[in-house]
CSV table of C-alpha atoms and ligand atoms in Angstrom, one decimal:
chain,number,residue,atom,x,y,z
O,164,MET,CA,-33.9,18.5,0.7
O,165,ARG,CA,-32.4,15.6,-2.0
O,166,GLU,CA,-30.2,13.4,-0.3
O,167,SER,CA,-26.6,13.5,-1.0
O,168,ARG,CA,-25.3,10.1,-2.7
O,169,ILE,CA,-21.9,9.0,-2.9
O,170,GLY,CA,-20.4,6.6,-4.0
O,171,VAL,CA,-17.2,4.7,-2.2
O,172,LEU,CA,-15.0,2.4,-4.1
O,173,THR,CA,-11.8,0.7,-3.3
O,174,SER,CA,-9.2,-0.7,-6.4
O,175,GLY,CA,-6.0,-2.4,-7.0
O,176,GLY,CA,-3.8,-4.0,-4.7
O,177,ASP,CA,-5.8,-5.1,-1.6
O,178,CYS,CA,-5.0,-4.5,1.7
O,179,ALA,CA,-5.2,-4.7,5.1
O,180,GLY,CA,-7.2,-1.5,6.2
O,181,ILE,CA,-9.7,-1.3,3.2
O,182,ASN,CA,-12.5,-2.4,5.3
O,183,PRO,CA,-12.2,0.2,8.8
O,184,ALA,CA,-11.8,2.9,6.2
O,185,VAL,CA,-15.0,1.7,4.4
O,186,LYS,CA,-16.4,1.6,7.9
O,187,TRP,CA,-15.7,4.3,8.9
O,188,VAL,CA,-17.6,6.9,5.1
O,189,VAL,CA,-20.2,5.0,5.4
O,190,LYS,CA,-20.8,5.4,9.8
O,191,THR,CA,-20.3,9.5,9.4
O,192,ALA,CA,-21.6,10.0,5.6
O,193,LEU,CA,-25.0,8.4,7.9
O,194,ASP,CA,-24.6,10.7,11.3
O,195,GLU,CA,-28.0,12.0,11.5
O,196,ARG,CA,-26.7,15.0,13.7
O,197,LEU,CA,-24.9,16.7,9.9
O,198,GLN,CA,-28.4,16.7,8.9
O,199,ARG,CA,-29.5,19.0,12.2
O,200,GLU,CA,-25.7,21.3,12.0
O,201,GLY,CA,-27.0,21.4,8.7
O,202,ARG,CA,-23.5,19.9,6.6
O,203,GLY,CA,-26.1,17.6,4.6
O,204,GLN,CA,-28.2,14.1,4.1
O,205,TYR,CA,-26.4,11.5,3.2
O,206,ASP,CA,-26.5,7.9,0.9
O,207,VAL,CA,-23.5,6.0,0.4
O,208,LEU,CA,-23.4,3.0,-2.4
O,209,GLY,CA,-20.1,0.9,-2.2
O,210,ILE,CA,-19.4,-0.2,-5.8
O,211,LYS,CA,-17.9,-3.5,-6.0
O,212,ASP,CA,-14.0,-3.8,-7.9
O,213,GLY,CA,-13.3,-1.2,-8.2
O,214,TRP,CA,-13.4,0.8,-11.4
O,215,LYS,CA,-14.3,-2.6,-13.1
O,216,GLY,CA,-17.6,-2.0,-11.5
O,217,LEU,CA,-18.3,2.1,-12.4
O,218,ILE,CA,-17.6,0.4,-15.7
O,219,GLU,CA,-19.4,-3.0,-16.1
O,220,VAL,CA,-22.1,-1.9,-13.6
O,221,GLN,CA,-26.2,-1.6,-15.7
O,222,PRO,CA,-27.7,1.0,-13.9
O,223,GLU,CA,-31.0,0.6,-15.1
O,224,GLU,CA,-31.2,-3.3,-15.4
O,225,PRO,CA,-31.4,-5.5,-11.9
O,226,SER,CA,-28.0,-6.7,-12.6
O,227,VAL,CA,-26.8,-3.8,-10.9
O,228,GLN,CA,-26.6,-5.3,-8.0
O,229,ASP,CA,-24.1,-7.4,-9.2
O,230,TYR,CA,-21.8,-4.1,-9.1
O,231,ILE,CA,-23.4,-1.5,-6.9
O,232,VAL,CA,-24.5,-2.6,-3.0
O,233,PRO,CA,-26.6,0.5,-0.3
O,234,LEU,CA,-24.7,0.5,2.5
O,235,SER,CA,-25.7,0.5,5.8
O,236,GLN,CA,-24.4,1.9,9.3
O,237,GLU,CA,-25.5,-2.0,10.4
O,238,ILE,CA,-24.1,-3.9,6.8
O,239,VAL,CA,-20.7,-2.0,7.3
O,240,ARG,CA,-20.6,-2.7,11.2
O,241,THR,CA,-17.8,-5.6,12.0
O,242,TRP,CA,-15.7,-4.6,9.0
O,243,ASP,CA,-12.8,-2.9,10.6
O,244,ARG,CA,-12.6,-6.6,12.0
O,245,TYR,CA,-11.6,-8.1,8.7
O,246,GLY,CA,-8.4,-7.5,5.6
O,247,GLY,CA,-9.5,-7.5,2.4
O,248,SER,CA,-11.8,-5.2,0.8
O,249,MET,CA,-15.6,-6.5,1.4
O,250,LEU,CA,-16.4,-4.4,-1.9
O,251,GLY,CA,-13.7,-6.1,-3.4
O,252,THR,CA,-11.3,-4.2,-5.7
O,253,SER,CA,-9.0,-5.6,-8.9
O,254,ARG,CA,-6.3,-2.9,-11.4
O,255,THR,CA,-8.4,-1.9,-14.0
O,256,ASN,CA,-7.1,0.8,-15.5
O,257,PRO,CA,-11.1,2.8,-18.0
O,258,TYR,CA,-7.8,5.2,-18.7
O,259,ASP,CA,-6.2,2.2,-20.6
O,260,PRO,CA,-4.7,3.2,-23.9
O,261,LYS,CA,-5.0,0.4,-25.3
O,262,ASN,CA,-7.9,0.3,-23.9
O,263,ASP,CA,-9.8,3.9,-22.8
O,264,GLN,CA,-13.3,3.2,-21.0
O,265,SER,CA,-13.5,6.0,-19.1
O,266,LYS,CA,-16.9,7.4,-21.4
O,267,ARG,CA,-18.1,4.6,-19.6
O,268,VAL,CA,-17.5,5.5,-16.1
O,269,LEU,CA,-18.7,8.8,-17.0
O,270,ALA,CA,-21.4,7.7,-18.1
O,271,ASN,CA,-22.4,5.3,-14.8
O,272,ILE,CA,-21.3,7.8,-12.6
O,273,GLU,CA,-23.9,9.9,-13.9
O,274,LYS,CA,-26.9,7.6,-14.1
O,275,LEU,CA,-26.4,6.1,-11.0
O,276,ARG,CA,-26.8,9.5,-9.3
O,277,LEU,CA,-23.4,10.0,-7.4
O,278,ASP,CA,-22.8,13.7,-6.1
O,279,ALA,CA,-19.3,11.9,-5.3
O,280,LEU,CA,-17.3,9.9,-4.9
O,281,VAL,CA,-15.1,8.3,-2.4
O,282,VAL,CA,-11.8,6.4,-4.2
O,283,ILE,CA,-9.7,4.7,-1.9
O,284,GLY,CA,-6.0,3.8,-3.6
O,285,GLY,CA,-2.5,3.4,-4.3
O,286,ASP,CA,-1.4,5.6,-7.2
O,287,ASP,CA,-2.9,3.8,-10.2
O,288,THR,CA,-6.0,4.4,-8.9
O,289,LEU,CA,-6.1,8.2,-7.8
O,290,GLY,CA,-4.6,9.2,-10.5
O,291,VAL,CA,-7.8,8.1,-12.1
O,292,ALA,CA,-9.6,9.6,-9.7
O,293,HIS,CA,-7.4,12.5,-10.5
O,294,ARG,CA,-8.1,12.9,-14.2
O,295,LEU,CA,-11.8,12.1,-13.6
O,296,GLU,CA,-11.8,14.9,-11.4
O,297,LYS,CA,-10.3,16.6,-13.8
O,298,GLU,CA,-13.9,16.0,-16.1
O,299,GLY,CA,-15.9,17.1,-13.0
O,300,VAL,CA,-15.9,14.5,-10.8
O,301,ASN,CA,-16.9,15.2,-7.2
O,302,VAL,CA,-14.5,13.2,-5.6
O,303,VAL,CA,-11.8,12.4,-2.1
O,304,GLY,CA,-8.6,9.9,-2.0
O,305,ILE,CA,-8.2,7.9,0.4
O,306,PRO,CA,-4.1,6.3,0.7
O,307,LYS,CA,-4.0,3.0,1.0
O,308,THR,CA,-1.2,1.0,-0.4
O,309,ILE,CA,0.8,-1.6,1.6
O,310,ASP,CA,4.0,-0.1,-0.9
O,311,LYS,CA,4.3,3.3,1.2
O,312,ASP,CA,5.0,5.2,-2.1
O,313,LEU,CA,3.1,7.8,-2.1
O,314,PRO,CA,4.1,11.2,-2.0
O,315,GLU,CA,2.7,14.0,0.1
O,316,THR,CA,1.5,11.1,3.0
O,317,ASP,CA,3.8,9.8,6.3
O,318,TYR,CA,0.6,6.8,5.9
O,319,THR,CA,-0.7,4.2,3.0
O,320,LEU,CA,-3.1,2.1,4.6
O,321,GLY,CA,-2.6,-1.4,4.6
O,322,PHE,CA,1.7,-0.4,5.6
O,323,GLU,CA,2.0,-1.3,9.2
O,324,SER,CA,-0.7,-4.6,9.1
O,325,ALA,CA,2.2,-5.7,5.6
O,326,VAL,CA,5.2,-5.2,8.0
O,327,ASN,CA,4.1,-6.8,10.9
O,328,ILE,CA,2.9,-9.7,9.1
O,329,ILE,CA,6.6,-10.0,7.7
O,330,THR,CA,8.0,-9.7,11.0
O,331,GLU,CA,5.9,-13.1,11.7
O,332,GLU,CA,6.9,-14.8,9.0
O,333,ILE,CA,10.6,-13.8,9.9
O,334,ASP,CA,10.2,-14.8,13.8
O,335,ARG,CA,8.9,-18.4,12.6
O,336,LEU,CA,12.0,-18.5,9.4
O,337,ARG,CA,14.3,-18.0,12.3
O,338,THR,CA,13.7,-20.8,14.5
O,339,THR,CA,14.2,-23.7,11.5
O,340,ALA,CA,17.5,-21.4,10.4
O,341,GLY,CA,18.8,-21.7,13.2
O,342,SER,CA,18.5,-25.1,13.2
O,343,HIS,CA,19.5,-26.6,9.4
O,344,LYS,CA,22.7,-23.0,9.7
O,345,ARG,CA,20.7,-21.6,6.8
O,346,ILE,CA,20.8,-18.2,5.3
O,347,PHE,CA,17.9,-17.3,4.1
O,348,VAL,CA,16.9,-14.2,1.4
O,349,VAL,CA,13.5,-13.3,1.9
O,350,GLU,CA,12.0,-11.9,-1.0
O,351,THR,CA,9.4,-8.8,-0.2
O,352,MET,CA,7.3,-6.9,-2.0
O,353,GLY,CA,7.4,-2.9,-2.6
O,354,ARG,CA,7.2,-2.7,-6.6
O,355,HIS,CA,10.0,0.4,-6.8
O,356,THR,CA,11.0,1.9,-3.2
O,357,GLY,CA,12.5,0.1,-0.8
O,358,TRP,CA,10.2,0.8,2.8
O,359,LEU,CA,8.2,-2.5,3.0
O,360,ALA,CA,11.9,-4.7,3.1
O,361,LEU,CA,13.7,-2.0,5.6
O,362,LYS,CA,10.7,-1.6,7.7
O,363,GLY,CA,10.1,-5.5,8.1
O,364,GLY,CA,13.5,-6.0,8.7
O,365,GLU,CA,14.3,-3.5,10.6
O,366,SER,CA,11.6,-4.8,13.2
O,367,SER,CA,12.7,-8.3,12.0
O,368,GLY,CA,16.4,-7.2,12.9
O,369,ALA,CA,17.6,-8.6,9.4
O,370,TYR,CA,21.2,-8.5,9.3
O,371,ILE,CA,21.1,-7.1,5.3
O,372,ILE,CA,18.3,-5.9,3.7
O,373,LEU,CA,17.7,-4.8,-0.1
O,374,ILE,CA,16.1,-2.1,-1.5
O,375,PRO,CA,15.7,-0.5,-4.5
O,376,GLU,CA,16.8,3.0,-3.8
O,377,HIS,CA,20.6,1.2,-3.7
O,378,ASP,CA,22.0,-1.6,-6.0
O,379,PHE,CA,23.6,-3.6,-4.3
O,380,SER,CA,26.7,-6.1,-5.0
O,381,PRO,CA,26.3,-9.5,-4.8
O,382,ASP,CA,30.1,-9.6,-3.6
O,383,LYS,CA,29.8,-7.6,-0.9
O,384,VAL,CA,26.6,-9.1,0.5
O,385,ASN,CA,29.0,-12.4,0.2
O,386,GLU,CA,31.3,-10.9,1.8
O,387,LEU,CA,29.1,-10.1,4.9
O,388,VAL,CA,27.6,-13.5,4.7
O,389,VAL,CA,30.8,-14.5,5.9
O,390,GLU,CA,32.0,-12.4,8.1
O,391,ALA,CA,29.1,-12.9,10.4
O,392,ARG,CA,29.9,-16.7,10.2
O,393,ARG,CA,33.0,-16.5,11.3
O,394,GLY,CA,31.8,-13.9,14.1
O,395,GLY,CA,30.1,-17.2,15.3
O,396,ALA,CA,26.0,-16.2,13.7
O,397,ARG,CA,24.3,-19.9,13.5
O,398,TYR,CA,22.3,-18.6,10.5
O,399,ASP,CA,21.3,-15.2,8.1
O,400,ILE,CA,18.3,-13.3,7.7
O,401,ILE,CA,18.7,-11.2,4.6
O,402,VAL,CA,15.7,-8.9,3.8
O,403,VAL,CA,15.4,-8.2,-0.3
O,404,ALA,CA,12.9,-6.1,-1.5
O,405,GLU,CA,11.5,-7.3,-4.9
O,406,GLY,CA,12.6,-4.3,-6.9
O,407,ALA,CA,16.3,-4.2,-5.7
O,408,LYS,CA,18.6,-5.1,-8.1
O,409,PRO,CA,22.9,-5.7,-8.0
O,410,SER,CA,25.0,-2.4,-10.0
O,411,GLY,CA,24.5,-2.7,-13.2
O,412,ALA,CA,21.8,-4.5,-13.8
O,413,VAL,CA,17.8,-4.6,-13.8
O,414,GLU,CA,15.0,-5.5,-11.8
O,415,PHE,CA,14.2,-8.5,-11.4
O,416,ILE,CA,10.8,-10.8,-13.0
O,417,ARG,CA,8.5,-12.3,-12.4
O,418,GLN,CA,6.5,-12.7,-16.2
O,419,GLU,CA,7.0,-11.1,-18.7
O,420,GLY,CA,4.4,-7.8,-19.9
O,421,VAL,CA,2.6,-4.9,-18.2
O,422,ASP,CA,-0.1,-4.5,-16.5
O,423,SER,CA,-2.9,-1.9,-17.0
O,424,PHE,CA,-0.7,0.6,-15.9
O,425,GLY,CA,2.5,-0.3,-17.4
O,426,HIS,CA,3.8,-1.9,-14.5
O,427,LYS,CA,6.1,-4.8,-15.2
O,428,PHE,CA,5.4,-8.0,-12.9
O,429,LEU,CA,8.3,-7.8,-10.4
O,430,GLY,CA,9.9,-11.0,-8.7
O,431,GLY,CA,12.9,-13.2,-8.8
O,432,VAL,CA,15.2,-11.9,-7.0
O,433,ALA,CA,15.4,-13.5,-3.3
O,434,GLU,CA,15.6,-16.6,-5.5
O,435,SER,CA,18.9,-16.0,-7.4
O,436,LEU,CA,20.1,-14.4,-4.6
O,437,ALA,CA,20.5,-17.7,-2.9
O,438,ARG,CA,21.7,-19.3,-4.7
O,439,GLU,CA,24.3,-17.3,-5.3
O,440,ILE,CA,25.3,-16.7,-1.9
O,441,GLN,CA,25.5,-20.3,-1.9
O,442,GLU,CA,27.7,-21.4,-5.1
O,443,ALA,CA,30.0,-17.7,-3.4
O,444,THR,CA,29.9,-19.0,0.0
O,445,LYS,CA,29.2,-23.0,0.4
O,446,LEU,CA,26.8,-21.9,3.1
O,447,GLU,CA,23.0,-23.3,2.5
O,448,THR,CA,21.2,-21.4,1.4
O,449,ARG,CA,17.2,-20.4,1.5
O,450,SER,CA,15.4,-18.3,-0.4
O,451,ILE,CA,11.0,-17.7,0.2
O,452,ASN,CA,8.3,-15.1,-1.6
O,453,LEU,CA,6.5,-13.7,0.9
O,454,SER,CA,3.9,-12.4,-2.0
O,455,HIS,CA,0.3,-12.4,-1.1
O,456,LEU,CA,0.7,-13.3,2.4
O,457,GLN,CA,1.5,-9.6,2.8
O,458,ARG,CA,-1.3,-8.3,1.7
O,459,GLY,CA,-3.5,-10.3,4.1
O,460,GLY,CA,-5.9,-10.8,7.4
O,461,ALA,CA,-6.6,-9.2,10.2
O,462,PRO,CA,-5.4,-5.5,9.9
O,463,CYS,CA,-3.3,-4.1,12.7
O,464,ALA,CA,-4.5,-1.9,15.1
O,465,TYR,CA,-2.7,1.4,13.5
O,466,ASP,CA,-4.2,0.4,10.5
O,467,ARG,CA,-7.7,-0.1,12.2
O,468,ARG,CA,-6.9,4.3,13.4
O,469,MET,CA,-5.8,5.1,10.7
O,470,GLY,CA,-8.4,3.5,8.3
O,471,ARG,CA,-10.8,5.0,10.9
O,472,TYR,CA,-9.7,8.4,10.9
O,473,PHE,CA,-9.1,9.3,7.1
O,474,GLY,CA,-11.8,7.9,6.6
O,475,ILE,CA,-13.6,9.8,8.6
O,476,ALA,CA,-11.5,12.7,7.2
O,477,ALA,CA,-12.6,11.6,3.6
O,478,MET,CA,-16.3,12.5,4.4
O,479,ASP,CA,-15.7,15.9,6.3
O,480,LEU,CA,-13.8,16.7,2.9
O,481,VAL,CA,-17.0,15.6,1.3
O,482,THR,CA,-19.0,17.4,3.3
O,483,THR,CA,-16.9,20.8,3.5
O,484,GLY,CA,-17.6,21.0,-0.7
O,485,CYS,CA,-13.4,20.0,-0.8
O,486,PHE,CA,-13.6,17.5,-3.4
O,487,GLY,CA,-10.6,16.8,-5.7
O,488,ASN,CA,-8.3,16.3,-2.6
O,489,MET,CA,-6.7,13.5,-0.7
O,490,VAL,CA,-6.6,13.1,3.2
O,491,CYS,CA,-3.4,12.1,4.6
O,492,VAL,CA,-1.5,12.3,8.1
O,493,ARG,CA,2.4,14.3,8.5
O,494,ASN,CA,3.6,13.9,11.6
O,495,GLY,CA,1.2,12.9,13.3
O,496,LYS,CA,-1.4,15.3,12.4
O,497,ILE,CA,-4.3,14.0,9.7
O,498,THR,CA,-4.1,16.6,7.2
O,499,THR,CA,-5.4,16.7,3.4
O,500,CYS,CA,-3.4,17.4,-0.4
O,501,PRO,CA,-4.7,18.2,-3.3
O,502,LEU,CA,-4.4,14.6,-5.8
O,503,THR,CA,-2.5,16.9,-9.0
O,504,ASN,CA,0.4,16.1,-5.9
O,505,ILE,CA,0.6,12.6,-5.6
O,506,VAL,CA,0.3,11.8,-9.7
O,507,GLY,CA,2.8,10.8,-11.2
O,508,ARG,CA,5.6,10.4,-8.6
O,509,LEU,CA,6.4,8.4,-5.8
O,510,LYS,CA,8.0,8.7,-2.4
O,511,PHE,CA,11.9,7.2,-2.1
O,512,VAL,CA,13.9,5.6,0.7
O,513,ASP,CA,16.7,8.6,1.3
O,514,VAL,CA,19.6,6.4,1.3
O,515,ASP,CA,21.5,9.4,2.8
O,516,THR,CA,19.3,9.4,6.3
O,517,GLN,CA,17.4,6.1,6.5
O,518,TYR,CA,20.3,3.6,4.8
O,519,ASP,CA,23.7,2.6,6.3
O,520,VAL,CA,25.2,1.9,2.7
O,521,GLU,CA,28.0,0.1,3.8
O,522,ARG,CA,26.6,-2.9,6.2
O,523,TYR,CA,23.2,-2.4,3.4
O,524,ASN,CA,21.6,-2.0,7.0
O,525,GLY,CA,19.0,0.4,8.1
O,526,GLN,CA,20.8,3.6,8.8
O,527,ARG,CA,22.9,3.8,12.6
O,528,THR,CA,22.9,6.8,13.3
O,529,ILE,CA,19.2,9.0,14.2
O,530,LEU,CA,19.9,12.0,15.3
O,531,ARG,CA,21.5,14.2,13.0
O,532,THR,CA,24.2,16.1,15.1
O,533,LEU,CA,23.0,18.9,14.8
O,534,GLU,CA,20.2,18.0,16.7
O,535,VAL,CA,22.1,16.6,19.4
O,536,LYS,CA,23.7,19.7,19.7
O,537,HIS,CA,21.4,21.6,20.3
O,538,VAL,CA,20.0,18.8,22.3
O,539,SER,CA,23.4,19.8,24.8
O,540,GLY,CA,23.1,23.0,24.1
C,159,F6P,O1,1.3,-2.1,-5.5
C,159,F6P,C1,0.5,-3.2,-4.0
C,159,F6P,C2,1.5,-4.6,-4.2
C,159,F6P,O2,1.9,-5.3,-3.2
C,159,F6P,C3,3.4,-4.6,-5.0
C,159,F6P,O3,4.0,-4.2,-3.8
C,159,F6P,C4,3.2,-5.7,-5.8
C,159,F6P,O4,4.4,-6.2,-6.5
C,159,F6P,C5,1.8,-6.0,-6.5
C,159,F6P,O5,1.2,-5.1,-6.0
C,159,F6P,C6,1.2,-7.6,-7.2
C,159,F6P,O6,0.3,-7.3,-7.0
C,159,F6P,P1,-0.9,-8.6,-8.0
C,159,F6P,O7,-1.2,-8.4,-6.3
C,159,F6P,O8,-1.2,-7.8,-8.9
C,159,F6P,O9,0.4,-9.6,-7.9
């Protein structure tokens, strides 16, 4: 029996948690028990630099190794400890309407004799995987993005590590903010959703949290800041998502134009808000954009475990021939969903149940009336 060949790639923004997933795809695929159990025999090729690798690779040339690396258990042994992507990544879109290179991808998948592709990515990357599947490629998806904005799954790799970083950095800001009696406005990533800001803000005990799902009033922010100072606060931390905006305004952008997936380059809201707060309240205010720090460093324990479970589950899909699906987690259980369910959709913070619109902060009741009644009989 010929070995089946799996390609694994990571595309889109990097994050902590990708490498553990790759490690466990490889370890599961190369586990010799699979063959004994009649679940197939596999070899795994790592594809470097995401979709760019599958466009640029020249399978018949010696330069093939620029983009293709055969993966063994020994190579990936320590990968779960490291952040970023050992395989490299890119934001290349093979279906970019201005430069469609999808035919090259399909031809290279053929030339590399890939029987299946395990794709680790967010909405853009998995959207490409879905289109390739429609063209006959056997794909399986693993969700990763610090934004945690994919539908159908309660978790995407990288999120918890990023929340830990936000929490640690805000802990650092607190000491300097307190010494100088300053307000700090901290900008997080997250694109059009507020998960990072909300969970990072909750974890770090931020006084105000601003998210894209609920436009804020700058006057109200100022009132809250003054109120806290009157109440004796020496300093305050305000966490603002890069996609948050004042009512009636548009998102702040750090650069004109859009990337090959059509995304604007968001950024700058913290700086602008800090200026406004200082002007209105006369309280000394500074801003900081945590930017790519949120994607850096080693994966936290949770991302190492989730990477492991997602990697193993992705191979379960491959060995059972359940292609066109993404592994996911719902209510604590690892499960799957069709890729088609996630394409073109984002998962937003539910403002009604997860956000306090009066205090611009996390939810103020956890157990809803009905549940409390149920518990008390
Ligand atoms: O999607 C992940 C993300 O980190 C977003 O939160 C952010 O807006 C974007 O990527 C930044 O992209 P880049 O690394 O290309 O600047």
